[in-house]
C-alpha angles and dihedrals in degrees: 000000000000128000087247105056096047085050088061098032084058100053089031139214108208136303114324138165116258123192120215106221091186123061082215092075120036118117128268104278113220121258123192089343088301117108131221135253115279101233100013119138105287091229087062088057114042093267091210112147104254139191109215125163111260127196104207097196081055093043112018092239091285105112086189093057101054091181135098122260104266083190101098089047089058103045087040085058093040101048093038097047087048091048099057092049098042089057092050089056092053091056097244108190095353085294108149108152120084108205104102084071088065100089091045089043086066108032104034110024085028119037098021088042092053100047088053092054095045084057089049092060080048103056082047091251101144100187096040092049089049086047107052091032090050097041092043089054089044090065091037089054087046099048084053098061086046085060124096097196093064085052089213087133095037091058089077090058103199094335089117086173093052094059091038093058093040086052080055092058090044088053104056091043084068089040096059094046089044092056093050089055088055086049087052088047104047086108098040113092130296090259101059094042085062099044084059099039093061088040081058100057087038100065099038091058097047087057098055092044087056091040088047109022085235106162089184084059094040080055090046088057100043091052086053089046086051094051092049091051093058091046084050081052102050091043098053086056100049089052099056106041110096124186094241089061112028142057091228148019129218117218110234085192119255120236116208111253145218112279092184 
């Protein structure tokens, strides 16, 4: 199969017929109404090649994977849930306290987040998986710490620079995790490269504003945060417009990959 032909088969334009070469990797027959198991030894199943209809906005182009792309949901959450926040740290509107991200922290950046990346394991996509699942835990152990009820802020009484500093730590965990997921990406797409990238810078400044006290860096931060929400953005969409449904289509950038 070209290159080509599997870009447009994964972002889809319309029903089509797809022939399976290897009897790997044709899809279950169905037996007595029942259907077999995707994935399951050929020889269990029948293992015959096989032509069936495939719906790529139904099943990403990918007739071995008949779930949705839980791709979209994740990036949406994700770039919604840094925007507000992001927002917050630059001081939009003399706003400067961060609780009112709590419910979408968990909700939105959290729950949702973490379901996406739960299908991802699902649909057998490792990194996206890692990605939602981590950065889903990442709002819901933030909004803990938002919460009074967990007492996680309370513990450190009036010592603000004790909890700043604690908050720091905290940071450039998720820096450094966050770096390690832009090594793992490098031939991912541009897009991603540059949604990391900014995560990244974002992470790394909110630490040093909590480490120093420095407002200017907070709003640094905040600024950073802001620009990866709108690539988050932009890539949700572009994930999930298809040809068959939409007027138009948004690059995400290919890297060249591996051919060995």
């Amino acid at each position: 199969m070209s290159t080509t032909h599997h870009h447009d088969l994964e972002k889809g334009d319309g029903p089509r017929q797809v022939a399976f070469e290897d009897a790997k990797t044709a899809p279950p027959p169905i037996i007595n109404g029942i259907q077999g198991i995707p994935g399951a030894p050929s020889q269990a199943q029948g293992g015959i090649p096989a032509t069936i209809n495939i719906t790529p906005s139904d099943f990403n182009g990918n007739p071995n994977r008949p779930i949705a792309n839980p791709g979209p949901l994740g990036l949406f959450s994700f770039a919604s849930t840094t925007f507000i926040l992001s927002l917050i740290n630059i001081q939009t509107r003399g706003i400067n306290t961060p609780n009112v991200v709590v419910g979408m922290a968990i909700f939105g950046g959290g729950l949702a987040q973490l379901l996406a990346g739960m299908w991802e394991f699902a649909a057998g996509n490792t990194f996206g998986a890692t990605a939602f699942s981590s950065y889903g835990a990442f709002w819901l152990s933030y909004a803990a710490i938002l919460l009074p009820a967990t007492g996680i802020a309370s513990a450190y009484g009036d010592d603000k620079t004790e909890l700043d500093n604690a908050i720091g730590i905290y940071l450039i965990a998720w820096f450094m995790f966050t770096f390690l997921m832009l090594l793992g990406a490098l031939r991912k797409s541009w897009a991603m490269i540059i949604l990391l990238s900014c995560l990244t810078i974002t992470f790394i400044l909110l630490a040093a504003a909590n480490f120093t006290a420095s407002l200017s860096t907070q709003k640094a931060g905040g600024v950073m945060g802001a620009i990866t929400a709108f690539v988050a953005y932009y890539m949700a969409l572009a994930e999930m417009l298809t040809r068959r449904d939409a007027y138009f289509m948004l690059p995400l950038g290919e890297v060249p990959k591996r051919l060995d």
